[in-house]
Amino acid sequence: MKKYFVLLTAILLTLLSSCTEGNVSPSPVSQQYTDNYLYTQIGGVLHRISTVTASVTPVCPDPLCEHADASCPFFGVENIRMAGQYMYYLKGISMQGGYEKLCRFDMKSGKYEELYEAEDCTLNHFFANEDYVFFNCMYFDQDLEITYHLMRYDVDKRKAVRLTEEPNAASHSPLCIEGDRIYWSGDDVGYYSTDLNYENKKANDRGYSPSATMGDYSFRMESAHRLIGYENYQTNAMKLTRIDITTGEETIVFEELGSVPIFYNGKIIYQKLDELRYVGDVQESETGNWIPCYDKYGGKYYICDSDGSNERLLCDISDTLYVSQISSNILGGKRGVGDWIAVWVQAYVPVEETDIKKIRRIDNAYLLINIETGEVKV
């Protein structure tokens, strides 16, 4: 078992003194646990990346497990949420869409649990803290019409409770929990909030997903409705806006951004479409011809403050055979450890040592980047 360390943060919330079987009360957020790992999915299996050694290993501790089917508890894992020392996730893809099981993994002890298994529905769109898990149950009738019920799972009582008396016509995604309020978003109703018992609803009460939030700011990406970049290597331009969640004030950070940014420690890490980088020649499988391979981001990563100011070059991997990707592929909302983040890249090697211009694709790789020093580990 890997060694872990505990990061203690003091978060004060009010704890109501009692609750009945069908009702819940807000509870204090417990001490947040962290380890030296980032989590990702490779080949449908949950893996972890060590920010110390840069190694990538399956989370499953069974040395005899082949991690090839549902017999592995970490195969087919989706929609990860971190809460304290626990990782919650859905697994078991249903033929009807959605997932069959709600599971929990204790990152500190290594214990795995199946908390809830769907019987006449499938599961999707959930949010978890250490006390409760809120999720959607998706139902199909004989005409294949889909409806949704909202559910709450009490972790201590190991009990699931249906929150909605009447089904919803669309899935309502739980975004976040703040004190005694949970915030939702539905295509049919927009944003709203309720208490933890799904009562005292407030319409147009917006919450912000932790996955796109840093401190007092949340970020929104939307299409700029045009392509940018070099011919044959273009991508959709995205407009990035910063939202002050206390005042609602909006600030445009980038009018046209060509990569998916990483938000971490008050900084934005991203790439630009400034120049093409020639990597080598790769062989087409159909024709056998050798064609040039380019990195449309030039192998460079940039960093700036949350409002777009103080931009600087973070690191340059243009002297390697790694080709940049626009997604970090890191799961669970845990975007970094200490000063380290991870980004996903395509990896190539020379076909022959004597001809370094001809290259071939191998497995993807993860680069660990120190956002303070720009140091890179593979």
PDB file of N, CA, C and O in Angstrom, residues 270-272 274-275 297-304 310-318 370-374:
ATOM      1  N   TYR A 270      -2.764  26.382 -20.387  1.00  0.00           N
ATOM      2  CA  TYR A 270      -3.393  26.225 -21.698  1.00  0.00           C
ATOM      3  C   TYR A 270      -2.326  26.180 -22.786  1.00  0.00           C
ATOM      4  O   TYR A 270      -1.124  26.331 -22.519  1.00  0.00           O
ATOM      5  N   GLN A 271      -2.780  25.963 -24.029  1.00  0.00           N
ATOM      6  CA  GLN A 271      -1.892  25.965 -25.188  1.00  0.00           C
ATOM      7  C   GLN A 271      -2.426  26.909 -26.251  1.00  0.00           C
ATOM      8  O   GLN A 271      -3.600  27.276 -26.240  1.00  0.00           O
ATOM      9  N   LYS A 272      -1.548  27.295 -27.158  1.00  0.00           N
ATOM     10  CA  LYS A 272      -1.902  28.208 -28.240  1.00  0.00           C
ATOM     11  C   LYS A 272      -1.684  27.548 -29.593  1.00  0.00           C
ATOM     12  O   LYS A 272      -0.898  26.608 -29.727  1.00  0.00           O
ATOM     13  N   ASP A 274      -0.156  28.925 -32.161  1.00  0.00           N
ATOM     14  CA  ASP A 274       0.725  29.939 -32.752  1.00  0.00           C
ATOM     15  C   ASP A 274       1.572  29.400 -33.894  1.00  0.00           C
ATOM     16  O   ASP A 274       1.842  30.088 -34.877  1.00  0.00           O
ATOM     17  N   GLU A 275       2.036  28.161 -33.767  1.00  0.00           N
ATOM     18  CA  GLU A 275       2.938  27.628 -34.770  1.00  0.00           C
ATOM     19  C   GLU A 275       2.848  26.108 -34.807  1.00  0.00           C
ATOM     20  O   GLU A 275       2.577  25.463 -33.795  1.00  0.00           O
ATOM     21  N   TYR A 297       0.095  22.581 -31.537  1.00  0.00           N
ATOM     22  CA  TYR A 297       0.331  23.508 -30.436  1.00  0.00           C
ATOM     23  C   TYR A 297       1.812  23.866 -30.247  1.00  0.00           C
ATOM     24  O   TYR A 297       2.161  24.585 -29.309  1.00  0.00           O
ATOM     25  N   GLY A 298       2.659  23.334 -31.119  1.00  0.00           N
ATOM     26  CA  GLY A 298       4.071  23.699 -31.058  1.00  0.00           C
ATOM     27  C   GLY A 298       4.824  23.159 -29.869  1.00  0.00           C
ATOM     28  O   GLY A 298       5.978  23.524 -29.641  1.00  0.00           O
ATOM     29  N   GLY A 299       4.175  22.299 -29.066  1.00  0.00           N
ATOM     30  CA  GLY A 299       4.859  21.720 -27.908  1.00  0.00           C
ATOM     31  C   GLY A 299       4.991  22.655 -26.728  1.00  0.00           C
ATOM     32  O   GLY A 299       5.752  22.389 -25.804  1.00  0.00           O
ATOM     33  N   LYS A 300       4.232  23.761 -26.716  1.00  0.00           N
ATOM     34  CA  LYS A 300       4.393  24.760 -25.665  1.00  0.00           C
ATOM     35  C   LYS A 300       3.146  24.859 -24.799  1.00  0.00           C
ATOM     36  O   LYS A 300       2.027  24.796 -25.295  1.00  0.00           O
ATOM     37  N   TYR A 301       3.374  25.021 -23.508  1.00  0.00           N
ATOM     38  CA  TYR A 301       2.295  25.231 -22.536  1.00  0.00           C
ATOM     39  C   TYR A 301       2.493  26.600 -21.876  1.00  0.00           C
ATOM     40  O   TYR A 301       3.623  26.979 -21.537  1.00  0.00           O
ATOM     41  N   TYR A 302       1.377  27.300 -21.701  1.00  0.00           N
ATOM     42  CA  TYR A 302       1.406  28.644 -21.120  1.00  0.00           C
ATOM     43  C   TYR A 302       0.611  28.670 -19.818  1.00  0.00           C
ATOM     44  O   TYR A 302      -0.252  27.815 -19.570  1.00  0.00           O
ATOM     45  N   ILE A 303       0.870  29.688 -19.016  1.00  0.00           N
ATOM     46  CA  ILE A 303       0.177  29.848 -17.741  1.00  0.00           C
ATOM     47  C   ILE A 303      -0.114  31.335 -17.523  1.00  0.00           C
ATOM     48  O   ILE A 303       0.668  32.193 -17.934  1.00  0.00           O
ATOM     49  N   CYS A 304      -1.254  31.627 -16.906  1.00  0.00           N
ATOM     50  CA  CYS A 304      -1.593  33.013 -16.590  1.00  0.00           C
ATOM     51  C   CYS A 304      -2.442  33.042 -15.331  1.00  0.00           C
ATOM     52  O   CYS A 304      -2.873  31.998 -14.827  1.00  0.00           O
ATOM     53  N   ASN A 310      -0.582  38.397 -16.700  1.00  0.00           N
ATOM     54  CA  ASN A 310       0.704  37.786 -16.331  1.00  0.00           C
ATOM     55  C   ASN A 310       0.948  36.466 -17.057  1.00  0.00           C
ATOM     56  O   ASN A 310       1.413  35.491 -16.461  1.00  0.00           O
ATOM     57  N   GLU A 311       0.671  36.463 -18.345  1.00  0.00           N
ATOM     58  CA  GLU A 311       0.922  35.261 -19.144  1.00  0.00           C
ATOM     59  C   GLU A 311       2.422  35.016 -19.280  1.00  0.00           C
ATOM     60  O   GLU A 311       3.209  35.946 -19.457  1.00  0.00           O
ATOM     61  N   ARG A 312       2.812  33.755 -19.221  1.00  0.00           N
ATOM     62  CA  ARG A 312       4.211  33.386 -19.452  1.00  0.00           C
ATOM     63  C   ARG A 312       4.271  31.964 -20.000  1.00  0.00           C
ATOM     64  O   ARG A 312       3.338  31.171 -19.844  1.00  0.00           O
ATOM     65  N   LEU A 313       5.369  31.663 -20.687  1.00  0.00           N
ATOM     66  CA  LEU A 313       5.618  30.305 -21.164  1.00  0.00           C
ATOM     67  C   LEU A 313       5.951  29.425 -19.966  1.00  0.00           C
ATOM     68  O   LEU A 313       6.860  29.726 -19.203  1.00  0.00           O
ATOM     69  N   LEU A 314       5.207  28.353 -19.800  1.00  0.00           N
ATOM     70  CA  LEU A 314       5.437  27.460 -18.663  1.00  0.00           C
ATOM     71  C   LEU A 314       6.485  26.416 -18.990  1.00  0.00           C
ATOM     72  O   LEU A 314       7.436  26.209 -18.230  1.00  0.00           O
ATOM     73  N   CYS A 315       6.331  25.735 -20.127  1.00  0.00           N
ATOM     74  CA  CYS A 315       7.318  24.729 -20.520  1.00  0.00           C
ATOM     75  C   CYS A 315       7.232  24.489 -22.020  1.00  0.00           C
ATOM     76  O   CYS A 315       6.239  24.828 -22.671  1.00  0.00           O
ATOM     77  N   ASP A 316       8.291  23.878 -22.575  1.00  0.00           N
ATOM     78  CA  ASP A 316       8.393  23.639 -24.005  1.00  0.00           C
ATOM     79  C   ASP A 316       8.902  22.217 -24.201  1.00  0.00           C
ATOM     80  O   ASP A 316      10.006  21.878 -23.766  1.00  0.00           O
ATOM     81  N   ILE A 317       8.082  21.360 -24.838  1.00  0.00           N
ATOM     82  CA  ILE A 317       8.490  19.971 -25.067  1.00  0.00           C
ATOM     83  C   ILE A 317       8.773  19.722 -26.543  1.00  0.00           C
ATOM     84  O   ILE A 317       8.689  18.593 -27.023  1.00  0.00           O
ATOM     85  N   SER A 318       9.123  20.781 -27.268  1.00  0.00           N
ATOM     86  CA  SER A 318       9.298  20.670 -28.716  1.00  0.00           C
ATOM     87  C   SER A 318      10.509  19.829 -29.116  1.00  0.00           C
ATOM     88  O   SER A 318      10.640  19.445 -30.277  1.00  0.00           O
ATOM     89  N   ASN A 370       5.320  20.975 -13.445  1.00  0.00           N
ATOM     90  CA  ASN A 370       5.341  21.801 -12.245  1.00  0.00           C
ATOM     91  C   ASN A 370       4.969  23.226 -12.646  1.00  0.00           C
ATOM     92  O   ASN A 370       5.674  23.860 -13.438  1.00  0.00           O
ATOM     93  N   ILE A 371       3.843  23.732 -12.114  1.00  0.00           N
ATOM     94  CA  ILE A 371       3.336  25.033 -12.563  1.00  0.00           C
ATOM     95  C   ILE A 371       4.150  26.204 -12.014  1.00  0.00           C
ATOM     96  O   ILE A 371       3.955  27.348 -12.438  1.00  0.00           O
ATOM     97  N   GLU A 372       5.049  25.929 -11.082  1.00  0.00           N
ATOM     98  CA  GLU A 372       5.907  26.999 -10.553  1.00  0.00           C
ATOM     99  C   GLU A 372       7.233  27.058 -11.301  1.00  0.00           C
ATOM    100  O   GLU A 372       7.710  28.140 -11.657  1.00  0.00           O
ATOM    101  N   THR A 373       7.839  25.894 -11.560  1.00  0.00           N
ATOM    102  CA  THR A 373       9.178  25.857 -12.160  1.00  0.00           C
ATOM    103  C   THR A 373       9.179  25.497 -13.635  1.00  0.00           C
ATOM    104  O   THR A 373      10.170  25.744 -14.330  1.00  0.00           O
ATOM    105  N   GLY A 374       8.084  24.891 -14.132  1.00  0.00           N
ATOM    106  CA  GLY A 374       8.060  24.415 -15.505  1.00  0.00           C
ATOM    107  C   GLY A 374       8.742  23.085 -15.708  1.00  0.00           C
ATOM    108  O   GLY A 374       8.839  22.579 -16.838  1.00  0.00           O
TER     109      GLY A 374
END
